[in-house]
PDB file of C-alpha atoms and ligand atoms in Angstrom:
ATOM      1  CA  MET A   1      11.871 -30.075 -29.621  1.00  0.00           C
ATOM      2  CA  SER A   2       9.887 -31.386 -26.647  1.00  0.00           C
ATOM      3  CA  GLU A   3       9.071 -35.086 -26.570  1.00  0.00           C
ATOM      4  CA  LYS A   4       5.585 -36.019 -27.692  1.00  0.00           C
ATOM      5  CA  LEU A   5       3.170 -36.946 -24.931  1.00  0.00           C
ATOM      6  CA  ILE A   6       1.370 -39.302 -27.298  1.00  0.00           C
ATOM      7  CA  GLU A   7       3.219 -41.511 -29.723  1.00  0.00           C
ATOM      8  CA  VAL A   8       1.340 -42.140 -32.964  1.00  0.00           C
ATOM      9  CA  VAL A   9       2.111 -45.144 -35.150  1.00  0.00           C
ATOM     10  CA  ASP A  10       0.112 -45.565 -38.342  1.00  0.00           C
ATOM     11  CA  ASN A  11       0.113 -48.949 -40.018  1.00  0.00           C
ATOM     12  CA  ALA A  12      -2.082 -48.895 -43.135  1.00  0.00           C
ATOM     13  CA  GLY A  13      -4.859 -46.945 -41.424  1.00  0.00           C
ATOM     14  CA  VAL A  14      -4.651 -48.805 -38.112  1.00  0.00           C
ATOM     15  CA  VAL A  15      -3.450 -46.046 -35.809  1.00  0.00           C
ATOM     16  CA  ARG A  16      -1.896 -46.906 -32.482  1.00  0.00           C
ATOM     17  CA  LEU A  17      -1.784 -44.154 -29.854  1.00  0.00           C
ATOM     18  CA  THR A  18       0.536 -44.598 -26.883  1.00  0.00           C
ATOM     19  CA  ILE A  19       0.161 -42.216 -23.954  1.00  0.00           C
ATOM     20  CA  ASN A  20       3.768 -41.486 -23.141  1.00  0.00           C
ATOM     21  CA  ARG A  21       4.280 -40.215 -19.581  1.00  0.00           C
ATOM     22  CA  PRO A  22       5.553 -43.425 -17.981  1.00  0.00           C
ATOM     23  CA  LYS A  23       7.203 -41.616 -15.039  1.00  0.00           C
ATOM     24  CA  ALA A  24       3.739 -40.410 -13.968  1.00  0.00           C
ATOM     25  CA  LEU A  25       2.162 -43.753 -14.914  1.00  0.00           C
ATOM     26  CA  ASN A  26       0.744 -42.011 -18.009  1.00  0.00           C
ATOM     27  CA  ALA A  27      -1.545 -39.753 -15.958  1.00  0.00           C
ATOM     28  CA  LEU A  28      -3.663 -37.469 -18.132  1.00  0.00           C
ATOM     29  CA  ASN A  29      -2.644 -33.834 -17.744  1.00  0.00           C
ATOM     30  CA  SER A  30      -3.810 -30.925 -19.905  1.00  0.00           C
ATOM     31  CA  GLY A  31      -0.854 -31.417 -22.231  1.00  0.00           C
ATOM     32  CA  VAL A  32      -1.831 -35.028 -22.985  1.00  0.00           C
ATOM     33  CA  LEU A  33      -5.484 -34.133 -23.390  1.00  0.00           C
ATOM     34  CA  HIS A  34      -4.746 -31.261 -25.798  1.00  0.00           C
ATOM     35  CA  GLU A  35      -2.402 -33.442 -27.822  1.00  0.00           C
ATOM     36  CA  LEU A  36      -5.019 -36.193 -27.913  1.00  0.00           C
ATOM     37  CA  GLU A  37      -7.685 -33.809 -29.155  1.00  0.00           C
ATOM     38  CA  ALA A  38      -5.426 -32.486 -31.939  1.00  0.00           C
ATOM     39  CA  ILE A  39      -4.649 -36.053 -33.042  1.00  0.00           C
ATOM     40  CA  LEU A  40      -8.345 -36.966 -33.010  1.00  0.00           C
ATOM     41  CA  VAL A  41      -9.271 -33.941 -35.129  1.00  0.00           C
ATOM     42  CA  GLU A  42      -6.795 -35.195 -37.748  1.00  0.00           C
ATOM     43  CA  LEU A  43      -8.070 -38.777 -37.523  1.00  0.00           C
ATOM     44  CA  GLU A  44     -11.701 -37.663 -37.934  1.00  0.00           C
ATOM     45  CA  ALA A  45     -10.834 -36.322 -41.395  1.00  0.00           C
ATOM     46  CA  ARG A  46      -9.176 -39.507 -42.606  1.00  0.00           C
ATOM     47  CA  LYS A  47     -11.156 -41.611 -45.060  1.00  0.00           C
ATOM     48  CA  ASP A  48      -8.495 -44.357 -44.917  1.00  0.00           C
ATOM     49  CA  LEU A  49      -8.767 -44.816 -41.141  1.00  0.00           C
ATOM     50  CA  ARG A  50      -9.478 -48.480 -40.268  1.00  0.00           C
ATOM     51  CA  ALA A  51      -9.082 -48.716 -36.481  1.00  0.00           C
ATOM     52  CA  VAL A  52      -7.575 -46.958 -33.493  1.00  0.00           C
ATOM     53  CA  LEU A  53      -5.745 -48.736 -30.688  1.00  0.00           C
ATOM     54  CA  ILE A  54      -4.875 -46.881 -27.515  1.00  0.00           C
ATOM     55  CA  THR A  55      -2.401 -47.946 -24.854  1.00  0.00           C
ATOM     56  CA  GLY A  56       0.086 -46.638 -22.286  1.00  0.00           C
ATOM     57  CA  ALA A  57       3.877 -46.544 -22.447  1.00  0.00           C
ATOM     58  CA  GLY A  58       5.762 -49.113 -20.372  1.00  0.00           C
ATOM     59  CA  GLU A  59       4.596 -52.343 -18.787  1.00  0.00           C
ATOM     60  CA  LYS A  60       3.212 -50.921 -15.557  1.00  0.00           C
ATOM     61  CA  SER A  61       0.418 -48.597 -16.480  1.00  0.00           C
ATOM     62  CA  PHE A  62      -2.216 -47.904 -19.096  1.00  0.00           C
ATOM     63  CA  VAL A  63      -3.312 -44.604 -17.505  1.00  0.00           C
ATOM     64  CA  ALA A  64      -3.331 -44.070 -13.702  1.00  0.00           C
ATOM     65  CA  GLY A  65      -5.970 -41.348 -13.926  1.00  0.00           C
ATOM     66  CA  ALA A  66      -6.170 -37.647 -14.447  1.00  0.00           C
ATOM     67  CA  ASP A  67      -3.088 -35.845 -13.148  1.00  0.00           C
ATOM     68  CA  ILE A  68      -3.687 -35.283  -9.435  1.00  0.00           C
ATOM     69  CA  THR A  69      -0.874 -32.744  -9.023  1.00  0.00           C
ATOM     70  CA  GLU A  70      -2.428 -30.607 -11.751  1.00  0.00           C
ATOM     71  CA  MET A  71      -5.991 -30.926 -10.366  1.00  0.00           C
ATOM     72  CA  ARG A  72      -5.008 -30.294  -6.761  1.00  0.00           C
ATOM     73  CA  GLU A  73      -5.231 -26.481  -6.780  1.00  0.00           C
ATOM     74  CA  LYS A  74      -8.209 -26.098  -9.103  1.00  0.00           C
ATOM     75  CA  THR A  75     -11.208 -23.960  -8.212  1.00  0.00           C
ATOM     76  CA  PRO A  76     -14.691 -25.394  -8.878  1.00  0.00           C
ATOM     77  CA  GLU A  77     -14.887 -23.395 -12.102  1.00  0.00           C
ATOM     78  CA  GLU A  78     -11.443 -24.569 -13.250  1.00  0.00           C
ATOM     79  CA  ALA A  79     -12.439 -28.143 -12.396  1.00  0.00           C
ATOM     80  CA  ARG A  80     -15.614 -27.769 -14.454  1.00  0.00           C
ATOM     81  CA  VAL A  81     -13.660 -26.459 -17.456  1.00  0.00           C
ATOM     82  CA  PHE A  82     -11.021 -29.200 -17.114  1.00  0.00           C
ATOM     83  CA  ALA A  83     -13.643 -31.955 -16.942  1.00  0.00           C
ATOM     84  CA  SER A  84     -15.769 -30.608 -19.780  1.00  0.00           C
ATOM     85  CA  GLN A  85     -12.794 -30.167 -22.123  1.00  0.00           C
ATOM     86  CA  ALA A  86     -11.608 -33.684 -21.335  1.00  0.00           C
ATOM     87  CA  LEU A  87     -15.121 -35.063 -21.827  1.00  0.00           C
ATOM     88  CA  ARG A  88     -15.269 -33.423 -25.250  1.00  0.00           C
ATOM     89  CA  THR A  89     -11.958 -35.041 -26.208  1.00  0.00           C
ATOM     90  CA  ILE A  90     -12.977 -38.448 -24.897  1.00  0.00           C
ATOM     91  CA  LYS A  91     -16.302 -38.168 -26.742  1.00  0.00           C
ATOM     92  CA  ARG A  92     -14.345 -37.500 -29.959  1.00  0.00           C
ATOM     93  CA  LEU A  93     -12.441 -40.739 -29.413  1.00  0.00           C
ATOM     94  CA  GLU A  94     -15.673 -42.647 -28.800  1.00  0.00           C
ATOM     95  CA  ALA A  95     -17.326 -41.116 -31.873  1.00  0.00           C
ATOM     96  CA  LEU A  96     -14.590 -42.057 -34.359  1.00  0.00           C
ATOM     97  CA  PRO A  97     -16.331 -44.006 -37.132  1.00  0.00           C
ATOM     98  CA  VAL A  98     -14.012 -47.018 -36.809  1.00  0.00           C
ATOM     99  CA  PRO A  99     -13.396 -49.518 -33.994  1.00  0.00           C
ATOM    100  CA  VAL A 100     -11.466 -47.987 -31.099  1.00  0.00           C
ATOM    101  CA  VAL A 101      -9.851 -50.526 -28.784  1.00  0.00           C
ATOM    102  CA  ALA A 102      -8.079 -50.029 -25.439  1.00  0.00           C
ATOM    103  CA  LEU A 103      -5.028 -52.230 -24.887  1.00  0.00           C
ATOM    104  CA  VAL A 104      -4.904 -51.992 -21.094  1.00  0.00           C
ATOM    105  CA  ASN A 105      -1.339 -52.803 -20.114  1.00  0.00           C
ATOM    106  CA  GLY A 106      -1.371 -52.086 -16.362  1.00  0.00           C
ATOM    107  CA  PHE A 107      -3.002 -49.527 -14.035  1.00  0.00           C
ATOM    108  CA  CYS A 108      -6.299 -48.359 -15.435  1.00  0.00           C
ATOM    109  CA  LEU A 109      -7.603 -46.024 -12.766  1.00  0.00           C
ATOM    110  CA  GLY A 110      -9.907 -43.031 -12.576  1.00  0.00           C
ATOM    111  CA  GLY A 111      -9.663 -41.070 -15.824  1.00  0.00           C
ATOM    112  CA  GLY A 112      -7.748 -44.021 -17.295  1.00  0.00           C
ATOM    113  CA  CYS A 113     -10.676 -46.350 -16.717  1.00  0.00           C
ATOM    114  CA  GLU A 114     -12.967 -43.678 -18.147  1.00  0.00           C
ATOM    115  CA  LEU A 115     -10.758 -43.458 -21.234  1.00  0.00           C
ATOM    116  CA  ALA A 116     -10.985 -47.244 -21.644  1.00  0.00           C
ATOM    117  CA  LEU A 117     -14.775 -47.056 -21.224  1.00  0.00           C
ATOM    118  CA  ALA A 118     -15.000 -44.642 -24.151  1.00  0.00           C
ATOM    119  CA  CYS A 119     -13.350 -47.260 -26.354  1.00  0.00           C
ATOM    120  CA  ASP A 120     -15.526 -49.774 -28.191  1.00  0.00           C
ATOM    121  CA  TRP A 121     -13.953 -52.546 -26.184  1.00  0.00           C
ATOM    122  CA  ALA A 122     -10.928 -53.185 -24.016  1.00  0.00           C
ATOM    123  CA  VAL A 123      -8.528 -56.076 -23.630  1.00  0.00           C
ATOM    124  CA  ALA A 124      -6.187 -56.279 -20.662  1.00  0.00           C
ATOM    125  CA  SER A 125      -2.848 -57.708 -19.665  1.00  0.00           C
ATOM    126  CA  ASP A 126      -3.014 -60.005 -16.641  1.00  0.00           C
ATOM    127  CA  ASN A 127      -1.297 -57.410 -14.410  1.00  0.00           C
ATOM    128  CA  ALA A 128      -3.942 -54.755 -15.140  1.00  0.00           C
ATOM    129  CA  ILE A 129      -5.691 -53.104 -12.187  1.00  0.00           C
ATOM    130  CA  PHE A 130      -8.953 -51.233 -12.651  1.00  0.00           C
ATOM    131  CA  GLY A 131     -10.842 -48.813 -10.466  1.00  0.00           C
ATOM    132  CA  GLN A 132     -12.582 -45.527 -10.000  1.00  0.00           C
ATOM    133  CA  PRO A 133     -10.760 -44.394  -6.855  1.00  0.00           C
ATOM    134  CA  GLU A 134     -11.858 -40.745  -7.063  1.00  0.00           C
ATOM    135  CA  VAL A 135     -13.808 -40.895  -3.770  1.00  0.00           C
ATOM    136  CA  LEU A 136     -10.524 -41.625  -2.007  1.00  0.00           C
ATOM    137  CA  LEU A 137      -9.430 -38.175  -3.210  1.00  0.00           C
ATOM    138  CA  GLY A 138     -12.685 -36.509  -2.194  1.00  0.00           C
ATOM    139  CA  VAL A 139     -14.088 -36.250  -5.711  1.00  0.00           C
ATOM    140  CA  ILE A 140     -16.082 -38.350  -8.170  1.00  0.00           C
ATOM    141  CA  PRO A 141     -15.282 -39.513 -11.710  1.00  0.00           C
ATOM    142  CA  GLY A 142     -15.369 -36.564 -14.104  1.00  0.00           C
ATOM    143  CA  PHE A 143     -14.418 -38.061 -17.462  1.00  0.00           C
ATOM    144  CA  GLY A 144     -17.703 -39.954 -17.911  1.00  0.00           C
ATOM    145  CA  GLY A 145     -17.223 -42.816 -15.435  1.00  0.00           C
ATOM    146  CA  THR A 146     -20.500 -42.403 -13.574  1.00  0.00           C
ATOM    147  CA  GLN A 147     -22.348 -42.709 -16.890  1.00  0.00           C
ATOM    148  CA  ARG A 148     -20.331 -45.094 -19.071  1.00  0.00           C
ATOM    149  CA  LEU A 149     -19.425 -47.556 -16.311  1.00  0.00           C
ATOM    150  CA  PRO A 150     -23.068 -48.427 -15.442  1.00  0.00           C
ATOM    151  CA  ARG A 151     -23.853 -48.700 -19.137  1.00  0.00           C
ATOM    152  CA  ARG A 152     -21.050 -51.235 -19.527  1.00  0.00           C
ATOM    153  CA  VAL A 153     -21.187 -53.268 -16.309  1.00  0.00           C
ATOM    154  CA  GLY A 154     -24.647 -52.452 -14.904  1.00  0.00           C
ATOM    155  CA  PRO A 155     -25.601 -49.931 -12.208  1.00  0.00           C
ATOM    156  CA  ALA A 156     -25.034 -52.148  -9.142  1.00  0.00           C
ATOM    157  CA  MET A 157     -21.427 -53.000 -10.005  1.00  0.00           C
ATOM    158  CA  ALA A 158     -20.772 -49.423 -11.128  1.00  0.00           C
ATOM    159  CA  LEU A 159     -22.132 -48.076  -7.837  1.00  0.00           C
ATOM    160  CA  ASP A 160     -19.960 -50.548  -5.931  1.00  0.00           C
ATOM    161  CA  LEU A 161     -16.856 -49.358  -7.783  1.00  0.00           C
ATOM    162  CA  VAL A 162     -17.513 -45.600  -7.743  1.00  0.00           C
ATOM    163  CA  THR A 163     -18.602 -45.418  -4.090  1.00  0.00           C
ATOM    164  CA  THR A 164     -16.030 -47.778  -2.535  1.00  0.00           C
ATOM    165  CA  GLY A 165     -13.202 -46.801  -4.865  1.00  0.00           C
ATOM    166  CA  ARG A 166     -11.972 -50.397  -4.614  1.00  0.00           C
ATOM    167  CA  LYS A 167      -9.561 -51.699  -7.200  1.00  0.00           C
ATOM    168  CA  ILE A 168     -10.201 -54.879  -9.130  1.00  0.00           C
ATOM    169  CA  ASP A 169      -7.825 -57.131 -11.011  1.00  0.00           C
ATOM    170  CA  ALA A 170      -8.012 -58.126 -14.664  1.00  0.00           C
ATOM    171  CA  GLN A 171      -9.917 -61.349 -13.948  1.00  0.00           C
ATOM    172  CA  GLU A 172     -12.652 -59.492 -12.075  1.00  0.00           C
ATOM    173  CA  ALA A 173     -12.750 -56.885 -14.839  1.00  0.00           C
ATOM    174  CA  LEU A 174     -13.293 -59.760 -17.268  1.00  0.00           C
ATOM    175  CA  ARG A 175     -16.029 -61.296 -15.125  1.00  0.00           C
ATOM    176  CA  ILE A 176     -18.019 -58.046 -14.920  1.00  0.00           C
ATOM    177  CA  GLY A 177     -17.650 -57.280 -18.640  1.00  0.00           C
ATOM    178  CA  LEU A 178     -15.320 -54.316 -18.298  1.00  0.00           C
ATOM    179  CA  VAL A 179     -12.843 -56.032 -20.608  1.00  0.00           C
ATOM    180  CA  ASN A 180     -13.380 -58.585 -23.357  1.00  0.00           C
ATOM    181  CA  GLN A 181     -10.216 -60.646 -22.856  1.00  0.00           C
ATOM    182  CA  VAL A 182      -7.240 -61.010 -20.514  1.00  0.00           C
ATOM    183  CA  MET A 183      -3.798 -62.078 -21.690  1.00  0.00           C
ATOM    184  CA  SER A 184      -0.090 -61.623 -20.971  1.00  0.00           C
ATOM    185  CA  GLN A 185       1.741 -58.439 -21.984  1.00  0.00           C
ATOM    186  CA  ALA A 186       3.384 -60.336 -24.843  1.00  0.00           C
ATOM    187  CA  GLU A 187       0.018 -61.676 -25.999  1.00  0.00           C
ATOM    188  CA  LEU A 188      -1.357 -58.146 -25.927  1.00  0.00           C
ATOM    189  CA  GLU A 189       1.102 -57.270 -28.691  1.00  0.00           C
ATOM    190  CA  THR A 190       0.106 -60.325 -30.738  1.00  0.00           C
ATOM    191  CA  TYR A 191      -3.554 -59.474 -30.147  1.00  0.00           C
ATOM    192  CA  ALA A 192      -3.014 -55.965 -31.510  1.00  0.00           C
ATOM    193  CA  ASP A 193      -1.348 -57.320 -34.655  1.00  0.00           C
ATOM    194  CA  GLU A 194      -4.028 -59.970 -35.195  1.00  0.00           C
ATOM    195  CA  LEU A 195      -6.823 -57.474 -34.657  1.00  0.00           C
ATOM    196  CA  ALA A 196      -5.274 -55.071 -37.161  1.00  0.00           C
ATOM    197  CA  LYS A 197      -5.041 -57.915 -39.683  1.00  0.00           C
ATOM    198  CA  GLN A 198      -8.646 -58.964 -39.085  1.00  0.00           C
ATOM    199  CA  LEU A 199     -10.085 -55.470 -39.323  1.00  0.00           C
ATOM    200  CA  THR A 200      -8.120 -54.497 -42.420  1.00  0.00           C
ATOM    201  CA  GLY A 201      -9.275 -57.702 -44.091  1.00  0.00           C
ATOM    202  CA  ASN A 202     -12.925 -56.689 -43.731  1.00  0.00           C
ATOM    203  CA  GLY A 203     -14.929 -54.277 -45.866  1.00  0.00           C
ATOM    204  CA  PRO A 204     -14.092 -50.824 -44.471  1.00  0.00           C
ATOM    205  CA  GLN A 205     -17.549 -49.344 -45.117  1.00  0.00           C
ATOM    206  CA  ALA A 206     -19.199 -52.403 -43.590  1.00  0.00           C
ATOM    207  CA  VAL A 207     -17.064 -52.109 -40.453  1.00  0.00           C
ATOM    208  CA  ARG A 208     -18.034 -48.433 -40.144  1.00  0.00           C
ATOM    209  CA  ALA A 209     -21.709 -49.251 -40.718  1.00  0.00           C
ATOM    210  CA  ALA A 210     -21.571 -51.995 -38.072  1.00  0.00           C
ATOM    211  CA  LYS A 211     -20.138 -49.566 -35.520  1.00  0.00           C
ATOM    212  CA  GLN A 212     -22.675 -46.909 -36.428  1.00  0.00           C
ATOM    213  CA  ALA A 213     -25.567 -49.356 -36.091  1.00  0.00           C
ATOM    214  CA  VAL A 214     -24.506 -50.411 -32.593  1.00  0.00           C
ATOM    215  CA  HIS A 215     -23.626 -46.921 -31.345  1.00  0.00           C
ATOM    216  CA  ASP A 216     -26.594 -45.028 -32.736  1.00  0.00           C
ATOM    217  CA  GLY A 217     -28.993 -47.889 -32.029  1.00  0.00           C
ATOM    218  CA  MET A 218     -28.067 -48.006 -28.325  1.00  0.00           C
ATOM    219  CA  ASP A 219     -29.553 -44.520 -27.903  1.00  0.00           C
ATOM    220  CA  GLN A 220     -32.873 -45.436 -29.538  1.00  0.00           C
ATOM    221  CA  ASP A 221     -35.892 -47.602 -28.772  1.00  0.00           C
ATOM    222  CA  LEU A 222     -35.666 -51.099 -30.280  1.00  0.00           C
ATOM    223  CA  ASP A 223     -38.008 -50.497 -33.238  1.00  0.00           C
ATOM    224  CA  SER A 224     -36.174 -47.338 -34.323  1.00  0.00           C
ATOM    225  CA  ALA A 225     -32.826 -49.070 -33.832  1.00  0.00           C
ATOM    226  CA  LEU A 226     -33.918 -52.042 -35.951  1.00  0.00           C
ATOM    227  CA  ALA A 227     -35.068 -49.641 -38.678  1.00  0.00           C
ATOM    228  CA  LEU A 228     -31.635 -48.040 -38.524  1.00  0.00           C
ATOM    229  CA  GLU A 229     -30.025 -51.457 -38.937  1.00  0.00           C
ATOM    230  CA  THR A 230     -32.177 -52.155 -41.999  1.00  0.00           C
ATOM    231  CA  ALA A 231     -31.232 -48.799 -43.538  1.00  0.00           C
ATOM    232  CA  LEU A 232     -27.519 -49.422 -42.945  1.00  0.00           C
ATOM    233  CA  PHE A 233     -27.806 -53.009 -44.222  1.00  0.00           C
ATOM    234  CA  ALA A 234     -29.368 -51.714 -47.449  1.00  0.00           C
ATOM    235  CA  PHE A 235     -26.720 -48.977 -47.668  1.00  0.00           C
ATOM    236  CA  CYS A 236     -24.049 -51.702 -47.735  1.00  0.00           C
ATOM    237  CA  PHE A 237     -25.510 -52.895 -51.077  1.00  0.00           C
ATOM    238  CA  ALA A 238     -24.987 -49.463 -52.633  1.00  0.00           C
ATOM    239  CA  GLY A 239     -21.190 -49.626 -52.843  1.00  0.00           C
ATOM    240  CA  ASP A 240     -18.629 -52.047 -54.280  1.00  0.00           C
ATOM    241  CA  GLU A 241     -17.916 -53.908 -51.102  1.00  0.00           C
ATOM    242  CA  GLN A 242     -20.969 -56.139 -51.009  1.00  0.00           C
ATOM    243  CA  SER A 243     -20.542 -57.369 -54.594  1.00  0.00           C
ATOM    244  CA  GLU A 244     -16.840 -57.987 -53.977  1.00  0.00           C
ATOM    245  CA  GLY A 245     -17.452 -59.747 -50.640  1.00  0.00           C
ATOM    246  CA  MET A 246     -20.279 -61.961 -51.853  1.00  0.00           C
ATOM    247  CA  GLY A 247     -18.641 -62.482 -55.259  1.00  0.00           C
ATOM    248  CA  ALA A 248     -15.440 -63.652 -53.567  1.00  0.00           C
ATOM    249  CA  PHE A 249     -17.406 -66.138 -51.443  1.00  0.00           C
ATOM    250  CA  VAL A 250     -19.138 -67.637 -54.477  1.00  0.00           C
ATOM    251  CA  GLU A 251     -15.882 -67.717 -56.467  1.00  0.00           C
ATOM    252  CA  LYS A 252     -14.059 -69.330 -53.504  1.00  0.00           C
ATOM    253  CA  ARG A 253     -11.404 -66.613 -53.243  1.00  0.00           C
ATOM    254  CA  LYS A 254     -10.422 -63.964 -50.728  1.00  0.00           C
ATOM    255  CA  PRO A 255     -12.230 -60.639 -51.119  1.00  0.00           C
ATOM    256  CA  ASN A 256     -10.164 -57.646 -52.113  1.00  0.00           C
ATOM    257  CA  PHE A 257     -11.641 -54.653 -50.352  1.00  0.00           C
TER     258      PHE A 257
HETATM  259  C1  HXC B 301      -0.306 -37.691 -11.053  1.00  0.00           C
HETATM  260  C2  HXC B 301       0.538 -39.776 -10.649  1.00  0.00           C
HETATM  261  C3  HXC B 301      -0.751 -40.350 -10.777  1.00  0.00           C
HETATM  262  C4  HXC B 301      -1.838 -39.483 -11.065  1.00  0.00           C
HETATM  263  C5  HXC B 301       0.656 -41.918 -10.339  1.00  0.00           C
HETATM  264  N1  HXC B 301       1.369 -40.781 -10.384  1.00  0.00           N
HETATM  265  N2  HXC B 301      -0.647 -41.681 -10.569  1.00  0.00           N
HETATM  266  N3  HXC B 301       0.752 -38.462 -10.792  1.00  0.00           N
HETATM  267  N4  HXC B 301      -1.575 -38.160 -11.194  1.00  0.00           N
HETATM  268  N5  HXC B 301      -3.097 -39.927 -11.237  1.00  0.00           N
HETATM  269  C6  HXC B 301       2.822 -40.633 -10.174  1.00  0.00           C
HETATM  270  C7  HXC B 301       3.190 -40.744  -8.722  1.00  0.00           C
HETATM  271  O1  HXC B 301       2.976 -39.536  -8.035  1.00  0.00           O
HETATM  272  C8  HXC B 301       4.662 -41.084  -8.835  1.00  0.00           C
HETATM  273  O2  HXC B 301       5.391 -39.918  -9.118  1.00  0.00           O
HETATM  274  C9  HXC B 301       4.703 -41.971 -10.070  1.00  0.00           C
HETATM  275  O3  HXC B 301       3.521 -41.689 -10.808  1.00  0.00           O
HETATM  276  C10 HXC B 301       4.706 -43.451  -9.731  1.00  0.00           C
HETATM  277  O4  HXC B 301       3.605 -43.708  -8.874  1.00  0.00           O
HETATM  278  P1  HXC B 301       3.757 -44.448  -7.467  1.00  0.00           P
HETATM  279  O5  HXC B 301       2.594 -44.065  -6.641  1.00  0.00           O
HETATM  280  O6  HXC B 301       5.125 -44.217  -6.881  1.00  0.00           O
HETATM  281  O7  HXC B 301       3.654 -45.977  -7.937  1.00  0.00           O
HETATM  282  P2  HXC B 301       3.040 -47.200  -7.132  1.00  0.00           P
HETATM  283  O8  HXC B 301       3.492 -47.172  -5.699  1.00  0.00           O
HETATM  284  O9  HXC B 301       3.347 -48.396  -7.958  1.00  0.00           O
HETATM  285  O10 HXC B 301       1.464 -46.957  -7.101  1.00  0.00           O
HETATM  286  C11 HXC B 301       0.740 -46.943  -8.333  1.00  0.00           C
HETATM  287  C12 HXC B 301      -0.688 -46.401  -8.116  1.00  0.00           C
HETATM  288  C13 HXC B 301      -0.610 -45.021  -7.434  1.00  0.00           C
HETATM  289  C14 HXC B 301      -1.498 -47.392  -7.252  1.00  0.00           C
HETATM  290  C15 HXC B 301      -1.349 -46.318  -9.489  1.00  0.00           C
HETATM  291  O11 HXC B 301       0.327 -44.193  -8.166  1.00  0.00           O
HETATM  292  C16 HXC B 301      -1.910 -44.321  -7.375  1.00  0.00           C
HETATM  293  O12 HXC B 301      -2.753 -44.636  -6.534  1.00  0.00           O
HETATM  294  N6  HXC B 301      -2.104 -43.328  -8.250  1.00  0.00           N
HETATM  295  C17 HXC B 301      -3.289 -42.507  -8.247  1.00  0.00           C
HETATM  296  C18 HXC B 301      -4.442 -43.258  -8.870  1.00  0.00           C
HETATM  297  C19 HXC B 301      -5.717 -42.427  -8.837  1.00  0.00           C
HETATM  298  O13 HXC B 301      -6.174 -42.051  -7.741  1.00  0.00           O
HETATM  299  N7  HXC B 301      -6.264 -42.128 -10.002  1.00  0.00           N
HETATM  300  C20 HXC B 301      -7.483 -41.321 -10.109  1.00  0.00           C
HETATM  301  C21 HXC B 301      -7.114 -39.890 -10.230  1.00  0.00           C
HETATM  302  S1  HXC B 301      -8.532 -38.854 -10.211  1.00  0.00           S
HETATM  303  P3  HXC B 301       6.761 -39.562  -8.368  1.00  0.00           P
HETATM  304  O14 HXC B 301       7.114 -38.214  -8.902  1.00  0.00           O
HETATM  305  O15 HXC B 301       6.490 -39.613  -6.911  1.00  0.00           O
HETATM  306  O16 HXC B 301       7.686 -40.658  -8.837  1.00  0.00           O
HETATM  307  C22 HXC B 301      -9.147 -38.957 -11.752  1.00  0.00           C
HETATM  308  C23 HXC B 301     -10.354 -38.103 -12.021  1.00  0.00           C
HETATM  309  C24 HXC B 301     -10.734 -38.069 -13.465  1.00  0.00           C
HETATM  310  O17 HXC B 301      -8.675 -39.644 -12.597  1.00  0.00           O
HETATM  311  C25 HXC B 301     -11.744 -36.985 -13.736  1.00  0.00           C
HETATM  312  C26 HXC B 301     -11.189 -35.627 -13.752  1.00  0.00           C
HETATM  313  C27 HXC B 301     -12.140 -34.584 -14.222  1.00  0.00           C
END
């Protein structure tokens, strides 16, 4: 049997995906993208899903971009199909109802940076390098970078990065808000464990509602978004979680969600 291109480890609903093509610095080819989409279709159906973490195999690279050798011979129509299929997959990742976090453990370039941008947030190891170097190859980002990067770091910084193609280190990525935290590779592992513990300790419906409020609200005017928050806040009182959470506080015990 051929080796999986994405390793999946499931720990009580916290699913860790590891892109596993270290010899090509985990570049995204059609095989990886198809495998990712199939995994996401399964995850979408899971009621017990609590969080998704995504990383790259090895200590050198998260994802060094879309696979250049595969893209090299594409016609414009083939390029359009490739980009739109990948966009659909990446959108699926973004739209999962639980927190999706990129553990950026090295090169995070081109399609890799765009994959990280589709995650709810990213944390990086101190050797991580970020960039949208597509212009150096005579193309532009095609996995959402021209749209998600300005939304995350602002249009001026995004334009700097997508037109110069310059690479930035983890500290600069932190400064511009591309990542939330920077740490060593070893700390990245601890972070993943701690995050899993934190998220699984919280009310699962509340975590989903919090993500939904932020995601859906970002696409709306403020008044509509605030009304959405109110509706989701009230919805939290309809299940068991709120009475357990608030009851546990009053009774000075840990909640059991
Ligand atoms: C295919 C890649 C690759 C990529 C690295 N490799 N990146 N293969 N696609 N994106 C392969 C190399 O060819 C090499 O294979 C092996 O991985 C190790 O890479 P090296 O270059 O030898 O390593 P190093 O010298 O350390 O340089 C690392 C690097 C460099 C700076 C990350 O590999 C690099 O610049 N890669 C390309 C980065 C990039 O331009 N990404 C954007 C792609 S366009 P061999 O067989 O020689 O050992 C994109 C568009 C997305 O992502 C939208 C599409 C619709």
